[in-house]
Every structure is written in structure tokens, then in C-alpha cells.
Coordinates of C-alpha atoms in Angstrom, one line a residue:
M146 CA -15.3 -22.3 -5.1
D147 CA -17.9 -20.1 -6.7
G148 CA -20.1 -18.4 -4.3
H149 CA -18.2 -19.4 -1.2
H150 CA -16.7 -15.9 -0.8
S151 CA -20.1 -14.7 0.4
L152 CA -20.2 -17.2 3.2
P153 CA -18.3 -16.5 6.5
I154 CA -15.2 -18.7 6.7
H155 CA -16.6 -20.7 9.6
A156 CA -19.7 -21.6 7.5
R157 CA -17.9 -22.9 4.5
P158 CA -17.8 -26.6 3.5
P159 CA -14.8 -28.6 4.7
R160 CA -11.6 -28.2 2.6
T161 CA -11.3 -30.5 -0.4
W162 CA -8.1 -32.2 -1.6
R163 CA -7.8 -29.6 -4.3
Q164 CA -7.8 -26.9 -1.8
W165 CA -5.1 -28.7 0.3
L166 CA -3.0 -29.1 -2.8
N167 CA -3.5 -25.5 -3.8
G168 CA -2.4 -24.4 -0.3
A169 CA 0.7 -26.7 -0.3
L170 CA 1.8 -25.3 -3.7
F171 CA 1.1 -21.7 -2.6
Y172 CA 3.3 -22.1 0.5
L173 CA 6.1 -23.8 -1.5
S174 CA 6.0 -21.1 -4.3
F175 CA 5.7 -18.1 -1.9
I176 CA 8.3 -19.2 0.7
T177 CA 10.7 -20.3 -2.1
G178 CA 10.4 -17.0 -3.8
F179 CA 10.9 -14.9 -0.7
T180 CA 13.7 -17.1 0.5
V181 CA 15.6 -16.6 -2.8
I182 CA 15.0 -12.8 -2.6
H183 CA 16.2 -12.6 1.0
A184 CA 19.2 -14.9 0.3
F185 CA 20.2 -12.4 -2.5
Q186 CA 19.9 -9.6 0.0
L187 CA 22.1 -11.4 2.6
L188 CA 24.7 -12.9 0.3
F189 CA 25.2 -10.1 -2.3
L190 CA 23.9 -6.9 -0.8
L191 CA 24.5 -6.9 2.9
P192 CA 28.4 -7.3 2.5
L193 CA 28.3 -3.9 0.6
K194 CA 27.4 -2.3 3.9
L195 CA 30.8 -3.2 5.2
I196 CA 32.6 -1.4 2.3
P197 CA 33.2 2.3 2.6
G198 CA 32.5 4.7 -0.3
R199 CA 29.6 6.0 -2.2
W200 CA 29.7 3.4 -4.9
A201 CA 29.0 0.6 -2.4
G202 CA 26.0 2.6 -1.0
V203 CA 24.6 3.2 -4.5
T204 CA 25.0 -0.4 -5.4
Y205 CA 23.3 -1.5 -2.2
D206 CA 20.4 0.9 -2.7
H207 CA 19.7 -0.2 -6.2
G208 CA 19.9 -3.8 -5.2
I209 CA 17.4 -3.3 -2.4
R210 CA 15.0 -1.6 -4.8
Y211 CA 15.4 -4.6 -7.2
T212 CA 14.6 -7.1 -4.5
K213 CA 11.6 -5.1 -3.4
G214 CA 10.3 -5.0 -6.9
S215 CA 10.9 -8.8 -7.2
F216 CA 8.8 -9.3 -4.1
A217 CA 6.0 -7.1 -5.5
I218 CA 6.1 -9.2 -8.7
L219 CA 5.9 -12.3 -6.5
L220 CA 2.7 -11.0 -4.9
N221 CA 1.1 -10.5 -8.2
L222 CA 2.3 -13.9 -9.4
M223 CA 0.7 -15.6 -6.3
N224 CA -2.6 -14.0 -7.3
Q225 CA -2.3 -15.2 -10.9
W226 CA -1.4 -18.7 -9.9
F227 CA -3.4 -19.4 -6.8
A228 CA -6.1 -16.8 -6.2
P229 CA -7.1 -15.2 -9.5
T230 CA -9.0 -11.9 -9.1
T231 CA -9.5 -8.5 -10.7
F232 CA -9.2 -4.9 -9.6
S233 CA -12.2 -2.8 -10.4
I234 CA -10.8 0.8 -10.2
T235 CA -13.2 3.8 -10.0
F236 CA -12.4 7.5 -9.6
E237 CA -14.2 10.1 -7.7
T238 CA -16.1 12.4 -10.1
H239 CA -17.7 14.9 -7.7
G240 CA -16.6 16.7 -4.6
R241 CA -13.1 16.6 -3.0
G242 CA -10.3 14.7 -4.7
K243 CA -12.3 14.3 -7.9
F244 CA -11.1 13.4 -11.4
S245 CA -12.2 14.8 -14.7
P246 CA -12.9 12.5 -17.6
E247 CA -9.9 13.9 -19.4
E248 CA -7.7 13.1 -16.3
I249 CA -9.0 9.5 -16.2
Q250 CA -8.1 9.0 -19.8
Q251 CA -4.6 10.2 -19.2
I252 CA -4.2 8.0 -16.2
V253 CA -5.2 4.7 -17.8
E254 CA -2.7 3.1 -20.2
R255 CA -3.8 0.2 -22.4
D256 CA -1.9 -2.1 -24.8
P257 CA -3.1 -2.6 -28.4
S258 CA -5.5 -5.3 -27.2
G259 CA -7.2 -2.9 -24.8
K260 CA -5.8 -4.5 -21.7
V261 CA -4.8 -2.1 -18.9
V262 CA -1.0 -2.2 -18.4
A263 CA -0.4 0.8 -16.2
L264 CA -2.0 3.6 -14.2
H265 CA -0.2 6.9 -14.4
L266 CA -1.0 8.0 -10.8
P267 CA 1.2 10.4 -8.9
S268 CA 4.8 9.0 -8.6
K269 CA 5.3 10.5 -5.1
S270 CA 2.4 9.9 -2.8
V271 CA 1.2 8.9 0.7
I272 CA -1.3 6.2 0.2
I273 CA -4.1 5.8 2.8
S274 CA -6.9 3.3 2.9
N275 CA -9.6 1.8 5.0
H276 CA -8.6 -1.4 6.7
Q277 CA -11.0 -4.4 6.6
A278 CA -8.7 -7.4 6.3
Y279 CA -5.0 -8.3 6.4
C280 CA -5.0 -8.8 2.7
D281 CA -5.5 -5.0 2.3
W282 CA -1.7 -4.3 2.3
W283 CA -1.2 -7.1 -0.2
Y284 CA -3.6 -5.7 -2.7
V285 CA -2.4 -2.1 -2.2
W286 CA 1.1 -3.2 -3.0
C287 CA -0.2 -5.0 -6.1
L288 CA -1.8 -1.7 -7.1
T289 CA 1.6 0.0 -7.0
Y290 CA 2.8 -2.6 -9.5
F291 CA 0.5 -1.1 -12.0
M292 CA 1.5 2.4 -10.9
K293 CA 5.2 1.4 -11.6
A294 CA 6.1 2.4 -8.0
H295 CA 6.3 -1.2 -6.6
R296 CA 10.1 -0.9 -6.1
D297 CA 9.6 2.2 -3.9
V298 CA 6.9 1.2 -1.5
F299 CA 7.3 1.9 2.2
I300 CA 4.9 0.4 4.8
T301 CA 4.3 1.0 8.5
L302 CA 4.0 -2.3 10.3
K303 CA 3.5 -3.6 13.8
K304 CA 6.8 -4.0 15.7
S305 CA 5.9 -7.6 16.5
L306 CA 6.3 -8.5 12.8
K307 CA 9.9 -7.3 12.8
W308 CA 11.4 -10.8 13.6
I309 CA 9.1 -13.2 11.7
P310 CA 11.5 -15.7 10.2
I311 CA 12.8 -14.6 6.8
L312 CA 9.9 -12.2 6.2
G313 CA 10.8 -9.9 9.1
P314 CA 14.5 -9.4 8.3
G315 CA 13.6 -9.0 4.7
M316 CA 11.1 -6.3 5.4
Q317 CA 13.7 -4.5 7.6
M318 CA 16.1 -4.5 4.6
F319 CA 13.2 -3.0 2.6
R320 CA 13.4 -0.1 5.0
F321 CA 9.8 -0.6 6.3
I322 CA 9.0 1.3 9.5
F323 CA 8.0 -0.8 12.5
L324 CA 5.8 0.9 15.1
A325 CA 5.0 0.0 18.7
R326 CA 1.7 1.9 18.8
S327 CA 3.1 4.1 21.5
W328 CA 3.4 7.6 20.1
A329 CA 6.6 8.5 22.0
S330 CA 8.3 5.5 20.5
D331 CA 6.7 5.7 17.1
Q332 CA 7.5 9.4 16.7
A333 CA 11.2 8.6 17.3
Q334 CA 11.1 5.9 14.6
L335 CA 9.4 8.2 12.1
D336 CA 11.8 11.1 12.9
K337 CA 14.7 8.8 12.3
K338 CA 13.7 7.3 9.0
L339 CA 10.9 9.2 7.2
P340 CA 12.8 12.5 6.3
K341 CA 15.7 10.5 4.9
L342 CA 13.4 8.4 2.7
G343 CA 11.6 11.5 1.4
Q344 CA 14.7 13.5 0.7
K345 CA 16.4 10.5 -1.0
A346 CA 13.4 10.0 -3.3
E347 CA 13.4 13.7 -4.3
Q348 CA 17.1 13.9 -4.9
E349 CA 17.3 10.7 -7.0
D350 CA 13.9 11.4 -8.7
D351 CA 12.7 7.9 -7.7
P352 CA 9.0 7.1 -7.2
F353 CA 7.8 7.1 -3.6
A354 CA 4.8 5.4 -2.1
F355 CA 4.3 5.5 1.6
V356 CA 1.4 3.3 2.8
L357 CA -0.6 4.1 5.9
F358 CA -3.9 2.8 7.4
P359 CA -5.2 5.6 9.6
E360 CA -7.6 3.4 11.4
G361 CA -4.5 1.6 12.8
T362 CA -6.2 -1.8 13.0
L363 CA -8.9 -3.9 11.4
V364 CA -12.6 -3.4 11.8
S365 CA -13.7 -6.3 14.1
R366 CA -15.9 -7.2 17.0
E367 CA -13.1 -6.2 19.3
T368 CA -12.3 -2.8 17.7
R369 CA -15.9 -1.7 17.0
P370 CA -16.7 -0.9 20.6
I371 CA -13.3 1.0 20.9
S372 CA -14.3 3.2 18.0
R373 CA -17.7 3.8 19.5
R374 CA -16.3 4.9 22.8
Y375 CA -13.8 7.2 21.0
A376 CA -16.7 8.7 19.1
E377 CA -18.6 9.3 22.3
K378 CA -15.5 10.8 23.9
I379 CA -15.0 13.4 21.2
G380 CA -18.7 14.0 20.6
V381 CA -19.1 12.8 17.0
P382 CA -21.2 10.1 15.4
D383 CA -19.5 6.7 15.0
L384 CA -19.1 5.1 11.6
N385 CA -21.0 2.1 10.2
N386 CA -18.4 0.2 8.1
L387 CA -15.1 1.8 9.3
L388 CA -13.3 2.8 12.5
L389 CA -12.9 6.4 13.3
P390 CA -9.4 7.3 12.0
R391 CA -6.6 8.5 14.3
S392 CA -4.9 11.5 12.7
T393 CA -1.7 12.0 14.7
G394 CA 0.5 9.6 12.7
L395 CA -0.7 10.7 9.3
H396 CA -0.5 14.4 10.2
Y397 CA 3.0 14.0 11.4
C398 CA 4.1 12.0 8.3
L399 CA 2.6 14.6 5.9
R400 CA 4.4 17.4 7.8
S401 CA 7.6 15.5 7.6
L402 CA 7.5 14.6 4.0
A403 CA 5.9 17.7 2.4
P404 CA 8.9 20.0 2.5
R405 CA 11.1 17.3 1.1
L406 CA 8.7 16.2 -1.7
P407 CA 7.2 19.4 -3.1
M408 CA 4.9 17.5 -5.5
L409 CA 3.6 15.1 -2.8
K410 CA 0.0 13.9 -3.3
L411 CA -2.3 12.0 -0.9
L412 CA -3.9 9.0 -2.7
D413 CA -7.0 7.9 -0.8
I414 CA -8.3 4.4 -1.5
T415 CA -11.7 3.0 -0.4
I416 CA -11.5 -0.8 -0.7
T417 CA -14.7 -2.9 -0.7
Y418 CA -14.9 -6.6 -1.0
P419 CA -17.9 -8.5 -2.5
G420 CA -19.7 -10.8 -0.2
V421 CA -19.2 -8.7 2.9
P422 CA -22.5 -7.3 4.0
P423 CA -22.8 -3.7 5.3
R424 CA -21.7 -3.3 8.9
R425 CA -19.9 -6.7 8.9
Y426 CA -16.3 -7.6 9.2
G427 CA -14.1 -8.3 6.2
Q428 CA -11.7 -10.6 8.1
S429 CA -14.7 -13.0 8.7
Y430 CA -14.8 -13.6 4.9
Y431 CA -11.2 -13.1 3.7
T432 CA -8.0 -14.1 5.3
L433 CA -4.7 -14.7 3.6
R434 CA -5.1 -18.4 4.3
S435 CA -8.7 -18.6 2.9
I436 CA -7.7 -16.6 -0.2
F437 CA -4.5 -18.3 -1.2
C438 CA -4.7 -21.8 0.5
D439 CA -8.4 -22.4 0.1
R440 CA -8.5 -20.6 -3.2
V441 CA -11.5 -18.5 -2.3
P442 CA -10.3 -15.0 -3.3
P443 CA -12.7 -12.0 -3.7
P444 CA -13.9 -12.4 -7.3
V445 CA -13.2 -8.6 -7.7
I446 CA -11.6 -6.0 -5.5
H447 CA -13.3 -2.6 -5.7
M448 CA -10.9 0.3 -5.2
H449 CA -12.3 3.9 -5.3
L450 CA -9.6 6.5 -5.7
R451 CA -9.3 10.2 -4.8
I452 CA -6.2 12.4 -5.0
F453 CA -5.4 15.5 -3.0
D454 CA -2.5 17.9 -3.5
V455 CA -0.9 18.0 0.0
A456 CA 0.3 21.6 -0.4
K457 CA -3.1 23.0 -1.6
Q458 CA -5.9 20.7 -0.5
V459 CA -4.8 19.1 2.8
P460 CA -5.1 21.4 5.9
I461 CA -1.6 21.8 7.2
E462 CA -2.1 25.5 7.3
G463 CA 0.7 26.3 9.7
A464 CA 3.2 24.9 7.2
I465 CA 2.0 26.6 4.0
I466 CA 3.2 29.9 2.9
A467 CA 1.5 32.3 0.5
N468 CA 2.4 30.7 -2.8
G469 CA 1.1 27.3 -1.8
S470 CA 4.4 25.7 -1.0
F471 CA 5.8 24.6 2.3
D472 CA 8.0 26.5 4.7
P473 CA 10.6 23.9 5.9
N474 CA 11.2 25.8 9.1
V475 CA 7.6 25.7 10.1
V476 CA 7.1 22.1 9.0
G477 CA 10.0 20.9 10.9
S478 CA 8.6 22.4 14.1
S479 CA 5.9 20.9 16.3
A480 CA 2.4 21.4 15.0
S481 CA 0.1 23.7 16.8
E482 CA -3.0 22.5 18.5
G483 CA -5.1 24.4 15.9
D484 CA -3.3 22.6 13.0
K485 CA -3.9 19.2 14.6
A486 CA -7.5 20.0 15.3
N487 CA -8.2 21.2 11.7
F488 CA -6.5 18.2 10.3
D489 CA -8.4 15.8 12.6
V490 CA -11.7 17.3 11.5
W491 CA -10.7 17.1 7.8
L492 CA -9.6 13.4 8.1
R493 CA -12.8 12.5 10.0
E494 CA -14.9 14.1 7.3
L495 CA -13.0 12.2 4.7
W496 CA -13.7 8.9 6.6
T497 CA -17.3 9.8 6.9
C498 CA -17.5 10.2 3.1
K499 CA -15.8 6.8 2.7
D500 CA -18.2 5.2 5.1
R501 CA -21.2 6.7 3.3
F502 CA -19.8 5.6 -0.1
M503 CA -19.3 2.0 1.2
T504 CA -22.9 1.8 2.6
E505 CA -24.4 3.1 -0.7
F506 CA -22.1 0.8 -2.7
L507 CA -22.7 -2.3 -0.7
E508 CA -26.5 -1.7 -0.6
G509 CA -26.5 -1.4 -4.3
D510 CA -27.8 2.2 -4.4
E511 CA -25.7 3.1 -7.5
S512 CA -27.7 6.3 -8.1
K513 CA -26.1 7.9 -5.1
V514 CA -22.5 6.7 -5.7
S515 CA -20.3 9.4 -7.2
R516 CA -17.8 7.4 -9.3
S517 CA -16.5 6.9 -12.8
E518 CA -17.1 3.8 -14.9
P519 CA -14.9 1.0 -13.5
I520 CA -11.6 0.1 -15.0
E521 CA -11.0 -3.7 -14.9
I522 CA -7.5 -4.9 -14.3
P523 CA -6.8 -8.6 -13.9
L524 CA -4.2 -9.3 -11.2
E525 CA -1.6 -10.9 -13.4
L526 CA 1.9 -10.0 -14.6
R527 CA 2.3 -7.9 -17.7
S528 CA 4.7 -10.4 -19.3
P529 CA 5.5 -14.1 -18.7
T530 CA 9.2 -13.3 -18.4
E531 CA 8.4 -11.4 -15.1
T532 CA 7.8 -14.8 -13.5
L533 CA 11.6 -15.2 -13.5
A534 CA 12.0 -11.8 -12.0
A535 CA 9.9 -12.9 -9.0
Y536 CA 12.7 -15.3 -8.2
C537 CA 15.5 -12.9 -8.7
F538 CA 16.5 -14.7 -11.9
F539 CA 17.4 -11.4 -13.6
A540 CA 19.6 -10.2 -10.7
P541 CA 22.8 -10.3 -12.9
V542 CA 21.0 -8.1 -15.5
I543 CA 21.1 -5.1 -13.0
A544 CA 24.9 -5.1 -13.1
P545 CA 25.2 -2.9 -16.3
Y546 CA 22.6 -0.5 -14.8
V547 CA 24.5 -0.2 -11.6
L548 CA 27.8 0.1 -13.4
E549 CA 26.4 3.0 -15.4
K550 CA 25.2 4.7 -12.2
L551 CA 28.6 4.2 -10.6
A552 CA 30.4 5.6 -13.7
K553 CA 28.3 8.8 -13.4
L554 CA 29.0 9.0 -9.7
F555 CA 32.7 8.6 -10.3
L556 CA 32.7 11.3 -12.9
S557 CA 30.7 13.7 -10.7
D558 CA 33.2 13.3 -7.9
F559 CA 36.0 14.4 -10.2
S560 CA 34.2 17.1 -12.2

């Protein structure tokens, strides 16, 4: 369907039989894959919750990480089979969150043929992005596959998604955090889960990727006026391609995670999709159904990256002591109004830069765009054998790894 991605979905030609067939095979493959993954969780992992002892907990945790990794591989496999596309990764080269050419060379790992097989980005990070379409979370999770952090992704989702058949309970077992968009309720959820996730990742030296969309919802005809009224209320200009971000949730998450993950980074992604004109709405051009069922994916997904050291470059001043590290006592307390205000200004300036970048990029004014040469990464699996991993075929193979961990745990208990 060459060229159809630049047409709004309602203006595209009627679906062909090939598209109907592609859609049927996608649903069959995706639902089968996730059903197998969730069945493994229920039949082999959930019973471990009933068994007392550390060994059962360790086995359960490693099993959940395995199934989460299988699901991430399944996402990439669905791209490879039903909606082929490519990441075009660029890095900021000037201003805040910039990369030097030497840093970029160290980040990108290629195989002997020159194909990019990994991106050595920070292993413990909060990932933030603009939010244009529901496929954003899908592609961000695919990015963590190349970061080798796909087994350790945590996402905040709407509470209404919690009980979607199969997917909802599976995501609960992935330890995703479901929010009601009421700060009193959401703060309690974050308080309950986030510190434990951060502490566990640091103690066990596992990767950690916590994904947030500070805009809170998609840019659309319905949300655009809300952003405009919010801009008028606080006396700032509204944005053209993005919604003004809400800082409360991100500020709270960074304050909660920073003392538990001393090397925490903030990875900022600006996603742009071809075919979407400036000041238009991505969801009018790309939905999960149009991408995977109609086989009209974005031919390329542009991701522009910036990285900030949370302790040194993100304004949570009330939590930072002289040597650039965090004081746990201060971080654990409520943030002052000054801290909140400073962070709100910082985040709004970051979003203003993203909005300007998107306008210049979409209008083709390359001379003004501050970015490195693009790194092209086809969204496909590194090895054909990973196709089996998407369907938990290698679940028995994790047994020796788990036994090794249990043996170390047993010896540590008696040492």
C-alpha cells in the first residue's frame, strides 16, 4: 500500500482481500502468541505465589521477566511479518541532552555485515515521549528490545485496560501500573509499586525502563482545545504539534526512583511519523488496526533521542545534596512548591524544544534541525530462532538459569 500512509484513514481506498487476509493472520498470530505467554504465566508461574520461601519468589520473578521478554519479541515479530518498517534513530548534537560523535559511536553496535544489532543506551532509565498515536507504546517497547531492556519494561496505563481479556491480566502480571487519572488515587498506586520496582532493579542489577507519556493522552481534536485552555490558564503559549505536558506524575516518579537508582537517566524521545502534516493528528493516519490489519505501517519511524542525568541535569533541587547525589530523606518527603514549579518550567521548555524540532523536521527545514546522521534499524528479530521465543518455546531452557540462581540463593542463606 505504497503512499497510502500519507492519506487520512477515512480517505483510503476500500480494503482489498489481501488486507483482509493480512488482518486475519495478524490476529491469529498475535492472539495465539499472547495466549501462550499468559497460559505459561498462569499454569507454571502463578502457583509459585502459593509456595512460601525465597526460592519460589526468585523463580516467579525470573519467569515473569522471561514472559515479558517473549511478549516484546512477539511485538517485533508482528512488525516483521505484518507491518514492516524501520527505525530512523537520531541523537541531539547541540544544547541540552546532547551526544558527542564519540558517544554515538559507542552506543551503536553493528554485526560484521554492518547491521545494527544493539543500542547501548542507559540500562536504568525513565523513558518519556510525545504521544501522537496508540502505536507509540508499541514502538517504544520495540526500541527497548534493541536496548536489551525489553524484559524490564514498566508502563503506566489507563485503569480501564486492566481487565481486557487475556491482555489485561497478563499486563498485571508484568507489574504494569494502572492509573485512574485522579492524582489522589494514582499517587497511592505509584507509592505502592514504584519504589519496590526501583529498589529491586538496583539490588539485582537488572535493567530498568519505566515508560511515561507526560501529555497523558493523544493529540486530537478533542484534546487540542484542552491544552489551549490550560496554556491560557497558566499564561504560556500553546504548542503546535504537541499538548502541554503535565509535570506532576513525572516529577513524583523521578523523586521516587532517583534515591533507589543512583545512575538513573531520563531518556527523552521525540517520535515523528511520515505522512502526518504539521499541526495534524497522528491517530488520523495510524492506528494499530490500520498498521497491522490493513498493512499500512509508517514506512519509517523517526526517533530523536536526548539523555539527561537525573541527579545532575534535571531540576529536583530540593532532593540533591552537594556532591550531585540524592538525599533519600528529602526525596521521600513531599516536594516543595518551588521544586514543583521549577520542574514544571523545565519540562515545558523541553516540550517547547520538541515542538519546534517537529515543526522544522516535518516542514523539511533540515538546516535548523540539530541532530546526528540517522541510524537505520529494521524492525525485525536479530535471529530467526527468536521466533520460537515469541511463543515461549524456550521456556524449559530457563530452568538451568533459575537453578543456578537458586543455588546461589541457598548458599547465601547458609554462608
